[in-house]
Every structure is written in C-alpha cells, then in structure tokens.
Short mmCIF file of C-alpha atoms in Angstrom, two decimals:
data_model
loop_
_atom_site.label_atom_id
_atom_site.label_comp_id
_atom_site.label_asym_id
_atom_site.label_seq_id
_atom_site.Cartn_x
_atom_site.Cartn_y
_atom_site.Cartn_z
CA MET D 1 46.09 -11.30 -76.70
CA THR D 2 45.10 -10.92 -72.95
CA ARG D 3 41.62 -10.25 -72.36
CA SER D 4 40.58 -7.17 -70.45
CA VAL D 5 37.73 -6.71 -67.76
CA PRO D 6 35.08 -4.54 -69.46
CA VAL D 7 35.30 -0.94 -68.35
CA SER D 8 32.54 1.50 -68.05
CA HIS D 9 31.57 4.39 -65.87
CA ALA D 10 28.28 5.76 -64.30
CA GLY D 11 27.80 8.32 -66.53
CA SER D 12 28.39 11.85 -66.47
CA LEU D 13 31.74 13.03 -67.55
CA PRO D 14 33.26 16.46 -67.26
CA ARG D 15 31.97 18.85 -69.78
CA THR D 16 34.27 20.86 -72.10
CA PRO D 17 34.52 24.70 -71.52
CA GLU D 18 32.99 25.66 -74.55
CA LEU D 19 29.74 23.22 -73.71
CA ILE D 20 29.48 24.89 -70.64
CA ALA D 21 29.78 28.43 -71.73
CA ALA D 22 27.24 27.38 -74.39
CA ASN D 23 24.95 26.16 -72.09
CA ASP D 24 25.35 29.18 -70.07
CA ALA D 25 24.29 31.67 -72.89
CA ARG D 26 21.14 29.57 -73.52
CA SER D 27 18.27 31.83 -73.43
CA ILE D 28 15.43 30.28 -70.83
CA ALA D 29 12.18 29.98 -71.76
CA ALA D 30 8.91 31.87 -70.36
CA ASP D 31 8.42 28.87 -67.82
CA GLY D 32 11.78 29.73 -65.94
CA PHE D 33 13.61 26.48 -66.18
CA THR D 34 13.39 25.24 -70.00
CA LEU D 35 16.83 25.98 -72.07
CA GLU D 36 16.02 27.01 -75.43
CA ARG D 37 18.19 25.02 -78.25
CA THR D 38 19.70 26.53 -81.35
CA PRO D 39 21.19 25.06 -84.56
CA GLU D 40 24.57 26.24 -83.42
CA PHE D 41 24.18 24.55 -80.00
CA ASP D 42 23.09 21.27 -81.25
CA ALA D 43 26.23 21.35 -83.60
CA LEU D 44 28.56 22.24 -80.80
CA LEU D 45 26.99 19.37 -78.67
CA THR D 46 27.43 16.77 -81.75
CA SER D 47 31.10 17.56 -82.02
CA ALA D 48 31.75 17.36 -78.40
CA VAL D 49 29.99 13.98 -77.93
CA VAL D 50 31.83 12.47 -80.87
CA ASP D 51 35.06 13.55 -79.53
CA LEU D 52 34.45 12.40 -75.74
CA VAL D 53 33.43 8.94 -77.19
CA ARG D 54 36.94 8.85 -78.69
CA ARG D 55 38.74 9.80 -75.83
CA GLN D 56 36.79 7.47 -73.68
CA HIS D 57 37.83 4.99 -75.88
CA ASP D 58 41.48 5.80 -75.93
CA LEU D 59 41.39 5.58 -72.20
CA GLY D 60 40.28 2.06 -71.94
CA VAL D 61 36.68 2.37 -71.67
CA THR D 62 34.97 -0.28 -73.70
CA ILE D 63 31.31 0.29 -73.05
CA VAL D 64 31.40 4.14 -73.57
CA GLY D 65 28.18 6.82 -73.00
CA ASP D 66 27.84 10.24 -74.00
CA GLY D 67 29.11 11.84 -70.81
CA GLU D 68 25.64 13.38 -69.78
CA TYR D 69 26.48 15.84 -72.36
CA GLY D 70 22.71 16.29 -73.25
CA LYS D 71 21.86 17.29 -69.66
CA ALA D 72 22.69 20.71 -69.36
CA MET D 73 25.64 22.13 -66.83
CA THR D 74 26.28 25.86 -66.70
CA SER D 75 29.06 25.69 -64.40
CA ALA D 76 32.23 23.11 -63.60
CA VAL D 77 30.49 21.84 -60.36
CA ASP D 78 27.03 20.69 -60.67
CA TYR D 79 25.92 17.57 -58.93
CA GLY D 80 22.33 17.88 -60.19
CA ALA D 81 22.51 17.61 -64.10
CA TRP D 82 21.45 14.08 -64.14
CA TRP D 83 18.35 14.72 -62.71
CA SER D 84 17.37 18.53 -63.48
CA TYR D 85 17.48 17.80 -67.29
CA SER D 86 14.19 15.77 -66.85
CA PHE D 87 12.65 19.16 -66.50
CA GLN D 88 13.03 20.24 -70.01
CA ARG D 89 11.30 17.05 -71.21
CA VAL D 90 8.32 16.86 -68.80
CA ALA D 91 5.05 18.68 -69.22
CA GLY D 92 3.01 19.30 -65.97
CA LEU D 93 5.87 21.29 -64.17
CA GLU D 94 6.21 24.75 -63.03
CA VAL D 95 8.19 27.11 -60.81
CA THR D 96 6.60 27.54 -57.54
CA GLY D 97 9.84 28.90 -55.56
CA GLU D 98 9.77 25.44 -53.46
CA ASP D 99 12.62 23.25 -53.98
CA LEU D 100 14.57 20.41 -52.31
CA PHE D 101 16.34 23.20 -50.11
CA THR D 102 13.16 25.27 -49.13
CA GLN D 103 10.63 22.41 -48.81
CA PRO D 104 8.86 22.51 -45.02
CA VAL D 105 10.89 19.93 -42.65
CA VAL D 106 8.77 16.89 -42.09
CA ARG D 107 9.02 14.35 -39.51
CA SER D 108 8.29 10.78 -40.23
CA GLU D 109 7.00 8.17 -37.60
CA PRO D 110 6.59 4.36 -37.54
CA GLY D 111 4.31 3.40 -40.32
CA ASN D 112 4.33 6.71 -42.15
CA VAL D 113 7.79 7.53 -43.54
CA ARG D 114 8.06 10.64 -45.54
CA LEU D 115 10.97 12.53 -46.98
CA THR D 116 11.75 15.79 -45.32
CA SER D 117 13.98 18.77 -46.62
CA PHE D 118 17.47 18.13 -47.89
CA PRO D 119 19.10 20.67 -44.98
CA ASP D 120 17.09 18.44 -42.61
CA ARG D 121 18.85 15.26 -43.96
CA ARG D 122 20.69 13.30 -40.89
CA ASP D 123 24.09 13.46 -42.21
CA TRP D 124 23.63 17.16 -42.91
CA THR D 125 22.15 18.23 -39.78
CA ILE D 126 24.95 15.98 -37.60
CA PHE D 127 27.67 17.68 -39.63
CA ARG D 128 26.13 21.19 -39.91
CA ASP D 129 29.11 23.15 -39.48
CA ALA D 130 30.83 21.20 -42.16
CA TYR D 131 27.77 21.47 -44.61
CA THR D 132 27.49 25.09 -44.39
CA ASP D 133 31.08 25.69 -44.56
CA PRO D 134 31.90 26.88 -48.22
CA THR D 135 35.58 25.71 -47.52
CA SER D 136 34.64 22.46 -46.56
CA GLY D 137 34.41 20.94 -50.22
CA ILE D 138 31.08 19.71 -49.72
CA SER D 139 29.16 22.26 -52.06
CA THR D 140 26.96 20.54 -54.69
CA GLY D 141 27.65 23.71 -56.85
CA LYS D 142 25.09 25.45 -58.96
CA ASN D 143 22.29 24.13 -61.06
CA ALA D 144 21.63 24.95 -64.84
CA THR D 145 18.04 25.36 -63.81
CA ALA D 146 15.48 26.04 -61.35
CA PHE D 147 13.65 22.96 -59.78
CA PRO D 148 9.95 23.14 -60.57
CA ALA D 149 6.99 21.38 -58.80
CA THR D 150 4.48 19.16 -59.98
CA THR D 151 1.43 21.03 -60.71
CA GLY D 152 -0.47 19.31 -63.60
CA PRO D 153 -0.57 15.98 -65.13
CA LEU D 154 2.68 14.49 -66.29
CA SER D 155 3.32 13.74 -69.82
CA TYR D 156 6.52 13.40 -71.60
CA THR D 157 7.76 15.94 -74.10
CA GLY D 158 11.26 14.95 -74.58
CA GLN D 159 10.97 13.20 -78.18
CA GLU D 160 13.53 15.64 -79.96
CA ALA D 161 15.99 15.93 -76.94
CA ILE D 162 16.12 11.95 -76.65
CA ALA D 163 16.44 11.77 -80.32
CA SER D 164 19.38 13.85 -80.27
CA ASP D 165 21.07 12.30 -77.50
CA ILE D 166 20.74 9.10 -79.62
CA ALA D 167 21.92 10.44 -82.60
CA ASN D 168 24.79 12.05 -80.97
CA LEU D 169 26.13 8.91 -79.09
CA LYS D 170 25.52 7.00 -82.36
CA ALA D 171 27.58 9.32 -84.54
CA GLY D 172 30.38 8.87 -81.79
CA LEU D 173 30.10 5.16 -81.87
CA ALA D 174 30.59 5.06 -85.53
CA ALA D 175 33.21 7.46 -85.58
CA ALA D 176 35.11 5.26 -83.15
CA GLY D 177 34.18 1.93 -84.42
CA LEU D 178 32.34 0.72 -81.43
CA GLN D 179 29.18 -0.90 -81.02
CA GLU D 180 28.18 -0.66 -77.57
CA GLY D 181 27.11 2.45 -75.84
CA PHE D 182 24.57 3.80 -73.01
CA ILE D 183 22.54 6.59 -72.08
CA THR D 184 21.53 7.66 -68.51
CA SER D 185 17.87 8.32 -67.78
CA LEU D 186 16.00 9.34 -64.45
CA SER D 187 14.30 6.72 -62.37
CA PRO D 188 10.60 7.82 -61.28
CA GLY D 189 11.62 7.32 -57.71
CA SER D 190 13.94 10.18 -58.08
CA GLY D 191 11.76 12.08 -60.46
CA ALA D 192 8.75 12.10 -57.98
CA ARG D 193 11.38 13.68 -55.03
CA ILE D 194 10.30 17.16 -56.23
CA SER D 195 7.18 18.76 -55.17
CA ASN D 196 3.88 17.12 -55.79
CA ARG D 197 1.04 19.82 -55.86
CA TYR D 198 -1.41 17.87 -58.44
CA TYR D 199 -1.62 13.91 -57.45
CA ALA D 200 -3.67 12.64 -54.78
CA SER D 201 -0.82 10.87 -53.08
CA GLU D 202 3.07 10.19 -53.27
CA GLU D 203 2.58 6.87 -55.15
CA GLU D 204 0.43 8.34 -57.41
CA HIS D 205 2.89 10.81 -58.20
CA ILE D 206 5.42 7.86 -58.45
CA TRP D 207 3.48 6.06 -60.97
CA ALA D 208 2.91 9.02 -63.05
CA TRP D 209 6.40 9.52 -63.32
CA ALA D 210 6.73 5.86 -64.28
CA ASP D 211 4.70 6.56 -67.37
CA VAL D 212 6.21 9.32 -68.21
CA MET D 213 10.02 7.96 -67.92
CA ARG D 214 9.07 4.66 -69.96
CA GLU D 215 9.01 6.77 -73.33
CA GLU D 216 12.71 7.54 -72.81
CA TYR D 217 13.63 4.49 -71.46
CA ARG D 218 11.98 2.76 -74.81
CA ALA D 219 13.52 5.25 -77.12
CA ILE D 220 17.04 4.59 -75.88
CA VAL D 221 16.37 0.88 -76.06
CA ASP D 222 14.71 0.85 -79.48
CA ALA D 223 17.83 2.70 -81.00
CA GLY D 224 19.79 -0.29 -79.88
CA LEU D 225 21.45 1.21 -77.03
CA THR D 226 21.64 0.53 -73.19
CA VAL D 227 19.46 2.53 -70.93
CA GLN D 228 21.32 3.21 -67.53
CA VAL D 229 18.37 4.25 -64.94
CA ASP D 230 19.79 6.53 -62.36
CA ASP D 231 18.27 5.96 -59.24
CA PRO D 232 19.65 7.08 -55.76
CA SER D 233 16.32 7.42 -54.46
CA ILE D 234 16.88 3.44 -53.39
CA ALA D 235 19.36 4.01 -51.25
CA GLU D 236 20.11 7.87 -50.69
CA ASN D 237 16.12 8.25 -49.41
CA TRP D 238 17.43 6.70 -46.36
CA ASP D 239 19.19 9.81 -45.19
CA GLN D 240 16.27 11.81 -46.10
CA ILE D 241 13.64 10.67 -43.53
CA ASN D 242 14.01 11.97 -40.38
CA PRO D 243 14.17 10.52 -37.43
CA GLU D 244 15.82 7.17 -38.72
CA PRO D 245 12.97 4.51 -39.83
CA SER D 246 13.19 0.72 -39.17
CA VAL D 247 14.50 -1.15 -41.78
CA GLU D 248 11.39 -2.69 -42.38
CA ASP D 249 9.59 0.52 -42.83
CA TYR D 250 12.15 1.71 -45.60
CA ARG D 251 11.98 -1.36 -47.37
CA ALA D 252 8.08 -1.00 -47.66
CA PHE D 253 8.83 2.72 -48.68
CA THR D 254 11.55 1.69 -51.28
CA ARG D 255 9.45 -1.28 -52.48
CA ILE D 256 6.79 1.01 -54.11
CA ARG D 257 9.69 2.90 -56.16
CA VAL D 258 10.79 -0.64 -57.12
CA GLU D 259 7.50 -1.60 -58.62
CA ALA D 260 6.94 1.36 -60.23
CA LEU D 261 10.17 1.25 -62.07
CA ASN D 262 9.56 -2.13 -63.12
CA HIS D 263 6.47 -0.93 -64.57
CA ALA D 264 8.09 1.43 -66.45
CA LEU D 265 10.50 -1.15 -67.64
CA ARG D 266 7.78 -3.86 -68.47
CA GLY D 267 8.48 -5.50 -71.77
CA LEU D 268 12.15 -4.10 -72.50
CA PRO D 269 15.11 -6.75 -72.83
CA PRO D 270 16.86 -6.63 -69.63
CA GLU D 271 20.16 -7.11 -71.38
CA GLN D 272 19.65 -3.54 -72.52
CA VAL D 273 18.98 -1.95 -69.18
CA ARG D 274 21.63 -1.03 -66.58
CA PHE D 275 20.49 0.08 -62.92
CA HIS D 276 22.34 2.61 -61.14
CA LEU D 277 22.20 2.91 -57.28
CA CYS D 278 24.05 5.25 -55.20
CA TRP D 279 24.01 7.12 -51.73
CA GLY D 280 24.40 10.52 -53.13
CA SER D 281 27.56 11.86 -54.82
CA TRP D 282 27.99 14.86 -52.60
CA HIS D 283 31.21 14.99 -50.85
CA GLY D 284 30.16 14.55 -47.46
CA PRO D 285 30.93 12.27 -44.40
CA HIS D 286 27.73 10.02 -45.15
CA THR D 287 27.83 8.39 -41.78
CA THR D 288 24.02 7.77 -42.22
CA ASP D 289 23.92 5.97 -45.34
CA VAL D 290 21.56 2.77 -45.25
CA GLU D 291 23.73 -0.58 -45.45
CA PHE D 292 24.04 -1.99 -48.82
CA ARG D 293 22.91 -5.46 -46.88
CA HIS D 294 19.20 -4.08 -45.88
CA ILE D 295 18.31 -3.13 -49.63
CA VAL D 296 20.53 -5.58 -52.37
CA ASP D 297 17.74 -7.75 -52.67
CA LEU D 298 15.55 -5.17 -53.81
CA MET D 299 17.97 -3.93 -56.27
CA LEU D 300 18.19 -7.06 -57.59
CA GLU D 301 14.22 -7.16 -57.91
CA ILE D 302 14.71 -4.48 -60.60
CA ASP D 303 14.38 -5.86 -64.18
CA ALA D 304 17.80 -5.18 -65.48
CA GLY D 305 20.61 -7.13 -66.66
CA SER D 306 23.21 -5.15 -64.80
CA TYR D 307 23.43 -3.43 -61.72
CA SER D 308 25.90 -0.63 -60.92
CA PHE D 309 26.40 0.71 -57.27
CA GLU D 310 29.01 2.56 -55.34
CA ALA D 311 31.83 0.45 -54.10
CA ALA D 312 35.28 2.41 -54.13
CA ASN D 313 34.62 5.38 -51.66
CA VAL D 314 35.58 4.64 -47.88
CA ARG D 315 32.12 4.73 -46.82
CA HIS D 316 31.15 1.41 -49.03
CA GLU D 317 34.16 -0.24 -49.87
CA HIS D 318 33.72 -2.84 -47.45
CA GLU D 319 30.27 -3.91 -48.48
CA TRP D 320 31.83 -6.08 -51.47
CA LYS D 321 31.22 -8.93 -49.08
CA VAL D 322 27.58 -8.95 -49.35
CA TRP D 323 27.91 -11.02 -52.23
CA ARG D 324 29.36 -13.60 -50.22
CA ASP D 325 25.93 -13.96 -49.08
CA VAL D 326 23.74 -12.74 -51.84
CA GLU D 327 23.59 -14.70 -55.12
CA LEU D 328 23.80 -12.90 -58.46
CA PRO D 329 20.85 -14.00 -60.63
CA ALA D 330 22.00 -16.11 -63.40
CA GLY D 331 22.40 -14.14 -66.77
CA LYS D 332 22.80 -10.63 -64.63
CA LYS D 333 26.28 -8.77 -64.35
CA ILE D 334 27.66 -6.27 -61.59
CA VAL D 335 28.89 -3.23 -62.40
CA PRO D 336 30.54 -1.92 -59.14
CA GLY D 337 32.51 1.32 -58.29
CA ILE D 338 36.19 0.35 -58.77
CA VAL D 339 37.17 4.04 -58.94
CA SER D 340 35.67 6.73 -56.59
CA HIS D 341 34.23 10.24 -57.46
CA ALA D 342 34.58 11.60 -54.05
CA THR D 343 38.32 12.02 -53.73
CA ASN D 344 41.13 13.93 -55.90
CA VAL D 345 43.59 10.98 -55.16
CA VAL D 346 43.66 8.85 -58.19
CA GLU D 347 43.82 5.00 -57.65
CA HIS D 348 46.65 3.09 -58.38
CA PRO D 349 46.11 0.46 -61.30
CA GLU D 350 47.07 -2.62 -58.75
CA LEU D 351 44.51 -1.09 -56.38
CA VAL D 352 42.26 -1.06 -59.28
CA ALA D 353 42.93 -4.82 -60.17
CA ASP D 354 42.68 -5.94 -56.66
CA ARG D 355 39.18 -4.44 -56.43
CA ILE D 356 37.97 -6.27 -59.65
CA GLU D 357 39.43 -9.27 -58.49
CA ARG D 358 37.44 -9.29 -55.15
CA PHE D 359 34.37 -8.97 -57.15
CA ALA D 360 35.32 -11.74 -59.53
CA SER D 361 36.05 -14.23 -56.62
CA VAL D 362 32.46 -13.86 -55.62
CA VAL D 363 30.47 -13.72 -58.57
CA GLY D 364 32.33 -14.64 -61.49
CA ALA D 365 35.10 -12.68 -63.59
CA GLU D 366 32.75 -13.05 -66.60
CA ASN D 367 29.81 -11.22 -64.57
CA VAL D 368 31.82 -7.92 -63.65
CA VAL D 369 32.04 -4.75 -65.49
CA ALA D 370 34.49 -2.27 -63.72
CA SER D 371 33.13 1.02 -63.59
CA THR D 372 33.14 4.39 -61.45
CA ASP D 373 31.11 4.78 -58.12
CA CYS D 374 29.07 7.72 -59.75
CA GLY D 375 29.38 10.26 -62.73
CA LEU D 376 32.77 12.12 -62.45
CA GLY D 377 31.30 15.07 -64.17
CA GLY D 378 30.80 18.07 -62.15
CA ARG D 379 32.32 16.59 -59.20
CA ILE D 380 36.29 16.26 -59.86
CA HIS D 381 38.56 18.48 -62.02
CA PRO D 382 38.55 17.07 -65.50
CA GLN D 383 42.24 16.28 -65.51
CA ILE D 384 41.68 14.25 -62.55
CA ALA D 385 38.67 12.35 -64.38
CA VAL D 386 40.81 11.55 -67.08
CA ALA D 387 43.46 10.14 -64.87
CA LYS D 388 41.20 7.92 -62.92
CA LEU D 389 39.54 6.48 -66.21
CA ALA D 390 43.19 5.66 -67.36
CA ALA D 391 43.89 3.94 -64.03
CA LEU D 392 40.68 2.15 -64.30
CA GLY D 393 41.54 1.14 -67.88
CA GLU D 394 45.00 -0.08 -67.06
CA GLY D 395 43.47 -1.92 -63.71
CA ALA D 396 41.13 -3.66 -65.78
CA ARG D 397 43.86 -5.00 -68.09
CA ILE D 398 46.12 -6.03 -65.22
CA ALA D 399 43.11 -7.99 -63.50
CA GLY D 400 42.19 -9.41 -66.87
CA SER D 401 45.61 -10.84 -67.48
CA ARG D 402 45.09 -12.53 -63.88
CA LEU D 403 41.69 -13.45 -64.24
CA PHE D 404 41.72 -14.71 -67.91
CA GLY D 405 45.30 -15.37 -68.61
#
C-alpha cells in the first residue's frame, strides 16, 4: 500500500446548522458574555464531534481535531470563535463596552511599539472603501459573545469545559478507531490583546495570560492529545501597529510573546505541542503583512514539535522558499497550509501534491504534514470546506506515491 503524506487542518471546521442554532439558543449569564450549558446542549455537542471525526477520517484527514465545536459560533460566518471561547473560561474579565473595534487609536514610535485598534490597522486604512463595503466579501461575521476587558486578576475557570472538549474528541477517536487527535487553545499573546484595565503593564498582562492558558495546555497534553496553540499575534500584530515599525522593534515586541508562551509550555512534551501562526484569516488584501523571513526564527524558538503556518494563499505561497535558508531543527515537523481558507476555488489535487513536494524538497518528506492555511469553519461554505479537505487528502496520496514510492 502506498504511503500517504500525513494530513491535518488548522482547527476550525464548519459547524452543523443544528449546533449553530443550539449555540444561538443558549442563555447568556449575567456577566454578559458567558454562555450557559445544558445537558441537552452537551449531548448534541458530543454527537456532533463524534460524527465530525468520522467525516474527517473519511476525507483522508489522518490527524483529526474536534473542529473547535466546543468553541461557540452562533452564525455561519464567525472569524473570532477561536479566541472568544476563552472568555468563557477565564475569571477577571468584564464587559466594559470597549473592544477591538472601539479601542482608541494608538500611534507607535521607535522603541515604543503598541497595538492600535482594528479599524486603524494599516491594511484596513489603505483599503478603507473595501473594508467598509459589506458587499466586498471581507466581513468577519458575527461573534457569539461580547468581547470583555481584563479588570481583575486572571485565573483559569475552564476545567469542565476543556474536560468536555477532551472527552468529546476521545469519543470520536474511539468510534473511528483512531489514536491521534488535537485540540486548539489560545496563546497568551493573543489573549492579551483585549483591553487591560488591571495589570501595570502590557508585559505583565501577557504573562498573566500565560499562567492562565498553561492549565488548558496541560489538560490537553495530560489526556494524551496534542495541543495546537493558536497565535496569530506573532505575525498579525505587525499590521496592527501604526505607523509601520522597524523589523528590529517588532522582533523585540514579539519576543516577549514568545517567551511568555514558552513559560506556559514549560515541561510539556514538545511532540504533543503544535504551534499555529497566521496573518489573520479575514479575506482582505493583506498587503501590509510582515514577511515570513523576518519572524520564522522566532517561531522556531517556540517549544513545539511542529509548526503550522499559512502557505497556500496568494500573499504567502512564495514564502516556502524561506526553508531553503532556514534549517528545521532536528525532530521538528512543519504543517504548512496546502489549501486556502481565503478562496472558494477548490485546489486541484495535483496542485496540492505539487505544494507538498515543494516543502518535502527542502525539509524532507518525513517532516511535512499537509494542512489548511487557517480554520475553514466560519470562513467558507461547508460544502466547499468538504471539497477542499477531500482535495487535500487526495493530493497527499498523490504526493506520497511520488515521495515514498
């Protein structure tokens, strides 16, 4: 039997209509952002995850996830569920009316890099007409809950929620006869992008999030699963700094986030840690994205066994060539995006195979896991997402026949 290249995805997969409706029907607690759970909802969620694992396996995905089904979406288009779920699991947060879109505009200067508001991002200001036109296709959809701010000491309260995610994925793995699965979890740097009204500094806020999220990472790893740390902040922050900083200033700004994440990962087995980097999954022009070559070494400093990153969308596909000059550390793997979340066009399996083989040619075929750029859930139509995963699986089999014989 021909050996295939391993296949995974970046985490989020389209929710079923039933799950979206059930999330939309959930009551919101008095704090304004916590969604209440019921036995009926939990039963529906378990059933949906078990069915999803089977469907992934049928499409050729060999390293499956729970589709982030435990991270609530109340509409078919939602680019924020990978992040907003954390608000349900952390104490010290409060809805204040200030969020990413209403935060004040902030100007950075050399040696003092700070994040500005989302509407003041450089790509968003260059293409203001497109970003404010509801017909442009850029809309990031509707979040399930309000975004809070940090108003007190942070602590993790999501023990029951992560236990549910773990149990649901394990039930799906058992039913499908599979062993390997992953669950996504928020990075400290991404968590700390909400408003801080309590900690003395941005760095202190980030390290507080590191201590909080470590509990979730440990729970996933202790269950024998892989934790994928979702951290767009490593690359995406570049565009949220106005005016454009120097590369040196940005690297110093980013290193704090790398060090905080490594603090959160300390002692965890790297082979059970996957790091996900992206430039933000909304369907905008992305003309102001930082070049991968400026941050790839920082990414490799993170104590993970594998590294997931965008490589299929047209803004970053050419950057596979950085691996000609960057040596992948021994024992590590890359999980490049081979199909894109940013287009409705379904990649041909031969193109999928070609992309896989490019990476194999520079880091070795045994070190490549074929994946998606970002989560497909909430970003493209479910029918198209299925077709993309099928193309990914077929392309991986084609590449495997060429690479392994």
